[in-house]
Amino acid sequence: MKRSVRTTVIAGNWKMNKTPKEAKALVKAIKAELEGKDVSKCEIVACVPYVDLATVIKEAKGSPVKVGAENVHWAESGAFTGEISAAMLKEIGVEYVIIGHSERRQYFGETDQTVNARVKAALSAGLKVILCVGELLAEREEGVTAEVVSRQVKIDLLGVTKEQMANVIIAYEPVWAIGTGKTATSDQADEVCGLIREVLGKLYTKKLAEATTIQYGGSMNAKNAEELLSKVNVDGGLIGGASLKAPDFATIIAAANK
Ligand code: 13P
């Protein structure tokens, strides 16, 4: 973390977990964990399933927890059965949206082109974007991590202006570390987050790259968060499993506030 120049962001990605009733209970539990604690050194976000958004927004009101969706469509409106637009999210009070998560790339045919279209639509509607990038295990083993991640960042951000970048967070999530219990070492996380920063420096300016929040995601938990966050290029976390347990999520938030 380098708090002097960029915001630390701890975001939960609930994935396809929690019904609205369960979501309400989890936000209540997170709020109870944070009660009376100084959490002013980081932003806290809960990215939740579409049907939980309204409940979570209501429950999180007045607390430090901000709310995000887990995906968004690229069109403003139209014949896209089952999809949700950025304007719909914005109108109900959603602030953030995750785009390009590896599970969407892996299971739902997401490509860098569709990710790019979603990013632009979200930013135009005034949403903040958490853009996920990361290499597969085979790609790491082939030594092409830098190429893969650079390509993703470059294509996913095509046409995104310097001004819009103030609303973009990048989450480096090595696919082999997601839900596997296999965390990247803090040095591996720092190295790739640093590389993403270099790419941003070339695409935009060095100053912009220095000011962009770059999170690590992939089996971040209550035990390893402090070590990962101690790295200069790791400006927060995108947390799956551990964000579903209020005490663990609170411990990660505490680590980001040390
Ligand atoms: P886990 O923390 O469960 O590994 O998930 C990480 C992730 O995919 C966050 O988006």
mmCIF file of C-alpha atoms and ligand atoms in Angstrom:
data_model
loop_
_atom_site.group_PDB
_atom_site.id
_atom_site.type_symbol
_atom_site.label_atom_id
_atom_site.label_comp_id
_atom_site.label_asym_id
_atom_site.label_seq_id
_atom_site.Cartn_x
_atom_site.Cartn_y
_atom_site.Cartn_z
ATOM 1 C CA MET A 1 0.000 0.000 0.000
ATOM 2 C CA LYS A 2 1.156 3.498 -0.630
ATOM 3 C CA ARG A 3 -1.513 5.508 1.122
ATOM 4 C CA SER A 4 0.150 8.849 0.422
ATOM 5 C CA VAL A 5 -0.769 8.623 -3.262
ATOM 6 C CA ARG A 6 -3.612 6.104 -3.611
ATOM 7 C CA THR A 7 -6.696 4.760 -1.868
ATOM 8 C CA THR A 8 -6.604 1.341 -0.274
ATOM 9 C CA VAL A 9 -9.736 -0.622 -1.189
ATOM 10 C CA ILE A 10 -10.918 -3.827 0.464
ATOM 11 C CA ALA A 11 -13.732 -5.337 -1.572
ATOM 12 C CA GLY A 12 -15.698 -8.501 -1.045
ATOM 13 C CA ASN A 13 -16.893 -10.485 -4.050
ATOM 14 C CA TRP A 14 -19.752 -12.614 -2.777
ATOM 15 C CA LYS A 15 -20.056 -14.437 -6.139
ATOM 16 C CA MET A 16 -23.253 -16.567 -6.329
ATOM 17 C CA ASN A 17 -23.778 -16.724 -2.577
ATOM 18 C CA LYS A 18 -26.426 -15.395 -0.172
ATOM 19 C CA THR A 19 -30.132 -14.927 -0.701
ATOM 20 C CA PRO A 20 -31.453 -11.450 0.165
ATOM 21 C CA LYS A 21 -32.317 -12.617 3.704
ATOM 22 C CA GLU A 22 -28.860 -14.076 4.187
ATOM 23 C CA ALA A 23 -27.298 -10.981 2.631
ATOM 24 C CA LYS A 24 -29.049 -8.745 5.140
ATOM 25 C CA ALA A 25 -27.742 -10.872 7.999
ATOM 26 C CA LEU A 26 -24.183 -10.789 6.624
ATOM 27 C CA VAL A 27 -24.151 -6.995 6.251
ATOM 28 C CA LYS A 28 -25.514 -6.670 9.785
ATOM 29 C CA ALA A 29 -22.722 -8.922 11.030
ATOM 30 C CA ILE A 30 -20.066 -6.943 9.110
ATOM 31 C CA LYS A 31 -21.411 -3.683 10.537
ATOM 32 C CA ALA A 32 -21.305 -5.147 14.046
ATOM 33 C CA GLU A 33 -17.680 -6.199 13.512
ATOM 34 C CA LEU A 34 -16.710 -2.700 12.354
ATOM 35 C CA GLU A 35 -18.619 -0.869 15.105
ATOM 36 C CA GLY A 36 -16.340 1.509 17.013
ATOM 37 C CA LYS A 37 -13.288 0.659 14.911
ATOM 38 C CA ASP A 38 -11.317 3.223 12.952
ATOM 39 C CA VAL A 39 -11.566 2.035 9.363
ATOM 40 C CA SER A 40 -10.873 5.415 7.801
ATOM 41 C CA LYS A 41 -7.658 4.285 6.100
ATOM 42 C CA CYS A 42 -9.421 2.122 3.530
ATOM 43 C CA GLU A 43 -12.566 1.985 1.461
ATOM 44 C CA ILE A 44 -14.793 -1.012 2.049
ATOM 45 C CA VAL A 45 -16.974 -2.472 -0.687
ATOM 46 C CA ALA A 46 -19.341 -5.439 -0.832
ATOM 47 C CA CYS A 47 -20.007 -6.688 -4.378
ATOM 48 C CA VAL A 48 -23.112 -8.824 -4.256
ATOM 49 C CA PRO A 49 -25.562 -10.707 -6.527
ATOM 50 C CA TYR A 50 -28.061 -8.521 -8.407
ATOM 51 C CA VAL A 51 -31.058 -9.646 -6.347
ATOM 52 C CA ASP A 52 -29.263 -8.733 -3.106
ATOM 53 C CA LEU A 53 -28.335 -5.206 -4.179
ATOM 54 C CA ALA A 54 -31.417 -3.350 -2.932
ATOM 55 C CA THR A 55 -31.353 -5.104 0.449
ATOM 56 C CA VAL A 56 -27.621 -4.578 0.917
ATOM 57 C CA ILE A 57 -27.784 -0.911 -0.115
ATOM 58 C CA LYS A 58 -30.525 -0.332 2.462
ATOM 59 C CA GLU A 59 -28.730 -2.234 5.201
ATOM 60 C CA ALA A 60 -25.332 -0.635 4.510
ATOM 61 C CA LYS A 61 -26.668 2.926 4.502
ATOM 62 C CA GLY A 62 -24.846 5.116 7.007
ATOM 63 C CA SER A 63 -22.081 2.505 7.459
ATOM 64 C CA PRO A 64 -18.599 2.507 5.891
ATOM 65 C CA VAL A 65 -19.658 -0.308 3.538
ATOM 66 C CA LYS A 66 -20.185 0.686 -0.095
ATOM 67 C CA VAL A 67 -22.019 -1.539 -2.519
ATOM 68 C CA GLY A 68 -21.075 -3.026 -5.867
ATOM 69 C CA ALA A 69 -22.514 -5.380 -8.473
ATOM 70 C CA GLU A 70 -20.629 -8.337 -9.949
ATOM 71 C CA ASN A 71 -21.212 -7.604 -13.634
ATOM 72 C CA VAL A 72 -23.010 -5.219 -15.976
ATOM 73 C CA HIS A 73 -24.114 -5.271 -19.608
ATOM 74 C CA TRP A 74 -22.509 -2.983 -22.202
ATOM 75 C CA ALA A 75 -25.682 -1.738 -23.890
ATOM 76 C CA GLU A 76 -27.798 1.084 -22.518
ATOM 77 C CA SER A 77 -30.992 -0.914 -22.988
ATOM 78 C CA GLY A 78 -32.583 -3.274 -25.476
ATOM 79 C CA ALA A 79 -33.239 -6.866 -26.403
ATOM 80 C CA PHE A 80 -30.772 -8.576 -24.054
ATOM 81 C CA THR A 81 -32.943 -10.967 -22.066
ATOM 82 C CA GLY A 82 -31.653 -11.553 -18.573
ATOM 83 C CA GLU A 83 -29.128 -8.721 -18.576
ATOM 84 C CA ILE A 84 -28.750 -5.631 -16.374
ATOM 85 C CA SER A 85 -27.634 -2.180 -17.548
ATOM 86 C CA ALA A 86 -25.340 0.314 -15.864
ATOM 87 C CA ALA A 87 -28.182 2.854 -15.586
ATOM 88 C CA MET A 88 -30.302 0.297 -13.708
ATOM 89 C CA LEU A 89 -27.503 -0.240 -11.206
ATOM 90 C CA LYS A 90 -26.797 3.459 -10.859
ATOM 91 C CA GLU A 91 -30.433 4.330 -10.227
ATOM 92 C CA ILE A 92 -30.770 1.992 -7.249
ATOM 93 C CA GLY A 93 -27.610 3.383 -5.636
ATOM 94 C CA VAL A 94 -24.904 0.945 -6.725
ATOM 95 C CA GLU A 95 -21.467 2.578 -6.654
ATOM 96 C CA TYR A 96 -19.057 -0.110 -7.908
ATOM 97 C CA VAL A 97 -19.102 -2.940 -10.417
ATOM 98 C CA ILE A 98 -16.717 -5.853 -10.914
ATOM 99 C CA ILE A 99 -15.930 -6.434 -14.596
ATOM 100 C CA GLY A 100 -13.952 -9.201 -16.264
ATOM 101 C CA HIS A 101 -13.772 -11.600 -13.361
ATOM 102 C CA SER A 102 -11.970 -14.774 -14.418
ATOM 103 C CA GLU A 103 -15.051 -16.858 -13.630
ATOM 104 C CA ARG A 104 -16.952 -14.843 -16.238
ATOM 105 C CA ARG A 105 -14.060 -15.172 -18.692
ATOM 106 C CA GLN A 106 -13.866 -18.932 -17.996
ATOM 107 C CA TYR A 107 -17.537 -19.962 -17.846
ATOM 108 C CA PHE A 108 -19.495 -17.267 -19.668
ATOM 109 C CA GLY A 109 -17.474 -16.513 -22.759
ATOM 110 C CA GLU A 110 -16.206 -13.139 -21.582
ATOM 111 C CA THR A 111 -13.447 -11.775 -23.820
ATOM 112 C CA ASP A 112 -11.241 -8.705 -23.560
ATOM 113 C CA GLN A 113 -13.516 -7.081 -26.157
ATOM 114 C CA THR A 114 -16.693 -7.614 -24.111
ATOM 115 C CA VAL A 115 -14.864 -6.607 -20.941
ATOM 116 C CA ASN A 116 -13.808 -3.386 -22.656
ATOM 117 C CA ALA A 117 -17.384 -2.672 -23.765
ATOM 118 C CA ARG A 118 -18.696 -3.242 -20.236
ATOM 119 C CA VAL A 119 -15.986 -1.036 -18.701
ATOM 120 C CA LYS A 120 -16.866 1.848 -21.012
ATOM 121 C CA ALA A 121 -20.611 1.495 -20.370
ATOM 122 C CA ALA A 122 -20.123 1.395 -16.592
ATOM 123 C CA LEU A 123 -17.853 4.446 -16.578
ATOM 124 C CA SER A 124 -20.181 6.431 -18.827
ATOM 125 C CA ALA A 125 -23.016 5.756 -16.387
ATOM 126 C CA GLY A 126 -20.911 7.010 -13.475
ATOM 127 C CA LEU A 127 -20.113 3.659 -11.860
ATOM 128 C CA LYS A 128 -16.691 2.839 -10.428
ATOM 129 C CA VAL A 129 -15.106 -0.200 -12.028
ATOM 130 C CA ILE A 130 -13.118 -3.004 -10.442
ATOM 131 C CA LEU A 131 -11.458 -4.511 -13.512
ATOM 132 C CA CYS A 132 -10.123 -8.040 -12.999
ATOM 133 C CA VAL A 133 -7.109 -9.397 -14.842
ATOM 134 C CA GLY A 134 -4.884 -12.405 -14.231
ATOM 135 C CA GLU A 135 -3.114 -15.353 -15.784
ATOM 136 C CA LEU A 136 -4.012 -19.056 -15.876
ATOM 137 C CA LEU A 137 -1.724 -21.590 -14.218
ATOM 138 C CA ALA A 138 -0.505 -22.833 -17.619
ATOM 139 C CA GLU A 139 0.335 -19.254 -18.609
ATOM 140 C CA ARG A 140 2.354 -18.707 -15.431
ATOM 141 C CA GLU A 141 4.171 -21.979 -16.019
ATOM 142 C CA GLU A 142 4.939 -20.960 -19.603
ATOM 143 C CA GLY A 143 6.394 -17.697 -18.309
ATOM 144 C CA VAL A 144 3.907 -15.488 -20.162
ATOM 145 C CA THR A 145 2.209 -13.860 -17.138
ATOM 146 C CA ALA A 146 3.503 -10.402 -18.035
ATOM 147 C CA GLU A 147 2.318 -10.712 -21.645
ATOM 148 C CA VAL A 148 -1.128 -11.989 -20.683
ATOM 149 C CA VAL A 149 -1.773 -9.394 -18.012
ATOM 150 C CA SER A 150 -0.423 -6.536 -20.167
ATOM 151 C CA ARG A 151 -2.653 -7.578 -23.060
ATOM 152 C CA GLN A 152 -5.705 -7.719 -20.793
ATOM 153 C CA VAL A 153 -5.019 -4.290 -19.298
ATOM 154 C CA LYS A 154 -4.383 -2.715 -22.709
ATOM 155 C CA ILE A 155 -7.472 -4.120 -24.444
ATOM 156 C CA ASP A 156 -9.819 -3.882 -21.454
ATOM 157 C CA LEU A 157 -9.034 -0.171 -21.137
ATOM 158 C CA LEU A 158 -9.152 0.748 -24.840
ATOM 159 C CA GLY A 159 -10.894 4.101 -25.223
ATOM 160 C CA VAL A 160 -10.987 4.786 -21.471
ATOM 161 C CA THR A 161 -9.886 8.370 -20.911
ATOM 162 C CA LYS A 162 -7.380 9.643 -18.413
ATOM 163 C CA GLU A 163 -10.199 11.379 -16.533
ATOM 164 C CA GLN A 164 -12.273 8.180 -16.416
ATOM 165 C CA MET A 165 -9.302 6.281 -14.957
ATOM 166 C CA ALA A 166 -9.966 8.056 -11.648
ATOM 167 C CA ASN A 167 -12.922 5.657 -11.370
ATOM 168 C CA VAL A 168 -11.026 2.492 -12.271
ATOM 169 C CA ILE A 169 -9.499 0.041 -9.821
ATOM 170 C CA ILE A 170 -7.583 -2.926 -11.187
ATOM 171 C CA ALA A 171 -7.691 -6.269 -9.399
ATOM 172 C CA TYR A 172 -4.847 -8.656 -10.155
ATOM 173 C CA GLU A 173 -6.294 -12.110 -9.645
ATOM 174 C CA PRO A 174 -4.086 -15.005 -10.743
ATOM 175 C CA VAL A 175 -6.645 -17.612 -11.805
ATOM 176 C CA TRP A 176 -4.722 -20.439 -10.136
ATOM 177 C CA ALA A 177 -5.073 -18.703 -6.769
ATOM 178 C CA ILE A 178 -8.850 -18.217 -6.853
ATOM 179 C CA GLY A 179 -10.805 -20.437 -4.500
ATOM 180 C CA THR A 180 -7.911 -22.875 -4.385
ATOM 181 C CA GLY A 181 -6.376 -21.867 -1.070
ATOM 182 C CA LYS A 182 -3.189 -21.302 -3.097
ATOM 183 C CA THR A 183 -2.247 -17.670 -2.545
ATOM 184 C CA ALA A 184 0.342 -15.930 -4.657
ATOM 185 C CA THR A 185 3.321 -15.052 -2.485
ATOM 186 C CA SER A 186 3.388 -11.412 -1.512
ATOM 187 C CA ASP A 187 6.392 -10.955 -3.806
ATOM 188 C CA GLN A 188 4.534 -12.506 -6.768
ATOM 189 C CA ALA A 189 1.518 -10.274 -6.074
ATOM 190 C CA ASP A 190 3.712 -7.196 -5.748
ATOM 191 C CA GLU A 191 5.612 -8.010 -8.933
ATOM 192 C CA VAL A 192 2.524 -8.330 -11.142
ATOM 193 C CA CYS A 193 0.714 -5.378 -9.538
ATOM 194 C CA GLY A 194 3.899 -3.385 -10.226
ATOM 195 C CA LEU A 195 3.928 -4.574 -13.813
ATOM 196 C CA ILE A 196 0.308 -3.470 -14.258
ATOM 197 C CA ARG A 197 1.344 -0.082 -12.899
ATOM 198 C CA GLU A 198 4.117 0.100 -15.511
ATOM 199 C CA VAL A 199 1.632 -0.708 -18.279
ATOM 200 C CA LEU A 200 -0.676 2.050 -17.001
ATOM 201 C CA GLY A 201 2.291 4.418 -16.956
ATOM 202 C CA LYS A 202 2.884 3.754 -20.657
ATOM 203 C CA LEU A 203 -0.812 3.898 -21.605
ATOM 204 C CA TYR A 204 -1.473 7.078 -19.619
ATOM 205 C CA THR A 205 1.045 8.889 -17.423
ATOM 206 C CA LYS A 206 3.390 7.858 -14.637
ATOM 207 C CA LYS A 207 1.463 10.072 -12.255
ATOM 208 C CA LEU A 208 -1.824 8.374 -13.141
ATOM 209 C CA ALA A 209 -0.231 4.941 -12.719
ATOM 210 C CA GLU A 210 1.071 5.944 -9.289
ATOM 211 C CA ALA A 211 -2.400 7.104 -8.275
ATOM 212 C CA THR A 212 -4.312 3.992 -9.456
ATOM 213 C CA THR A 213 -5.459 1.472 -6.881
ATOM 214 C CA ILE A 214 -4.337 -2.051 -7.777
ATOM 215 C CA GLN A 215 -5.726 -4.851 -5.632
ATOM 216 C CA TYR A 216 -4.647 -8.434 -5.234
ATOM 217 C CA GLY A 217 -7.262 -11.208 -5.228
ATOM 218 C CA GLY A 218 -6.997 -14.975 -4.841
ATOM 219 C CA SER A 219 -7.344 -16.761 -1.509
ATOM 220 C CA MET A 220 -6.653 -13.582 0.450
ATOM 221 C CA ASN A 221 -7.722 -14.286 4.009
ATOM 222 C CA ALA A 222 -7.519 -13.168 7.630
ATOM 223 C CA LYS A 223 -4.092 -14.798 7.998
ATOM 224 C CA ASN A 224 -2.256 -13.634 4.879
ATOM 225 C CA ALA A 225 -3.832 -10.196 4.281
ATOM 226 C CA GLU A 226 -1.364 -8.188 6.342
ATOM 227 C CA GLU A 227 1.657 -9.639 4.540
ATOM 228 C CA LEU A 228 0.111 -9.107 1.086
ATOM 229 C CA LEU A 229 -0.964 -5.556 1.934
ATOM 230 C CA SER A 230 2.514 -4.723 3.231
ATOM 231 C CA LYS A 231 3.734 -4.695 -0.378
ATOM 232 C CA VAL A 232 4.072 -1.301 -1.978
ATOM 233 C CA ASN A 233 2.148 -2.159 -5.153
ATOM 234 C CA VAL A 234 -0.709 -4.031 -3.447
ATOM 235 C CA ASP A 235 -3.354 -1.424 -2.668
ATOM 236 C CA GLY A 236 -6.049 -3.649 -1.272
ATOM 237 C CA GLY A 237 -7.815 -6.898 -1.881
ATOM 238 C CA LEU A 238 -10.682 -8.432 -3.816
ATOM 239 C CA ILE A 239 -11.812 -11.163 -1.513
ATOM 240 C CA GLY A 240 -14.071 -14.107 -2.281
ATOM 241 C CA GLY A 241 -14.537 -16.811 0.348
ATOM 242 C CA ALA A 242 -13.241 -14.809 3.316
ATOM 243 C CA SER A 243 -15.619 -11.924 2.562
ATOM 244 C CA LEU A 244 -18.555 -14.212 3.403
ATOM 245 C CA LYS A 245 -17.373 -14.523 7.004
ATOM 246 C CA ALA A 246 -17.848 -11.244 8.869
ATOM 247 C CA PRO A 247 -15.037 -11.758 11.412
ATOM 248 C CA ASP A 248 -12.535 -12.703 8.681
ATOM 249 C CA PHE A 249 -13.563 -9.794 6.456
ATOM 250 C CA ALA A 250 -13.201 -7.469 9.456
ATOM 251 C CA THR A 251 -9.716 -8.824 10.181
ATOM 252 C CA ILE A 252 -8.671 -8.077 6.584
ATOM 253 C CA ILE A 253 -10.110 -4.550 6.917
ATOM 254 C CA ALA A 254 -8.172 -4.130 10.174
ATOM 255 C CA ALA A 255 -4.981 -5.221 8.383
ATOM 256 C CA ALA A 256 -5.604 -2.507 5.768
ATOM 257 C CA ASN A 257 -5.967 0.089 8.516
ATOM 258 C CA LYS A 258 -2.700 -0.669 10.347
HETATM 259 P P1 13P B 1 -11.213 -16.358 -3.192
HETATM 260 O O1 13P B 1 -10.832 -15.280 -2.195
HETATM 261 O O2 13P B 1 -12.351 -17.208 -2.715
HETATM 262 O O3 13P B 1 -10.019 -17.132 -3.649
HETATM 263 O O4 13P B 1 -11.781 -15.589 -4.467
HETATM 264 C C1 13P B 1 -11.047 -14.558 -5.002
HETATM 265 C C2 13P B 1 -11.860 -13.891 -6.036
HETATM 266 O O5 13P B 1 -12.144 -14.448 -7.076
HETATM 267 C C3 13P B 1 -12.340 -12.533 -5.762
HETATM 268 O O6 13P B 1 -12.904 -11.953 -6.882
#
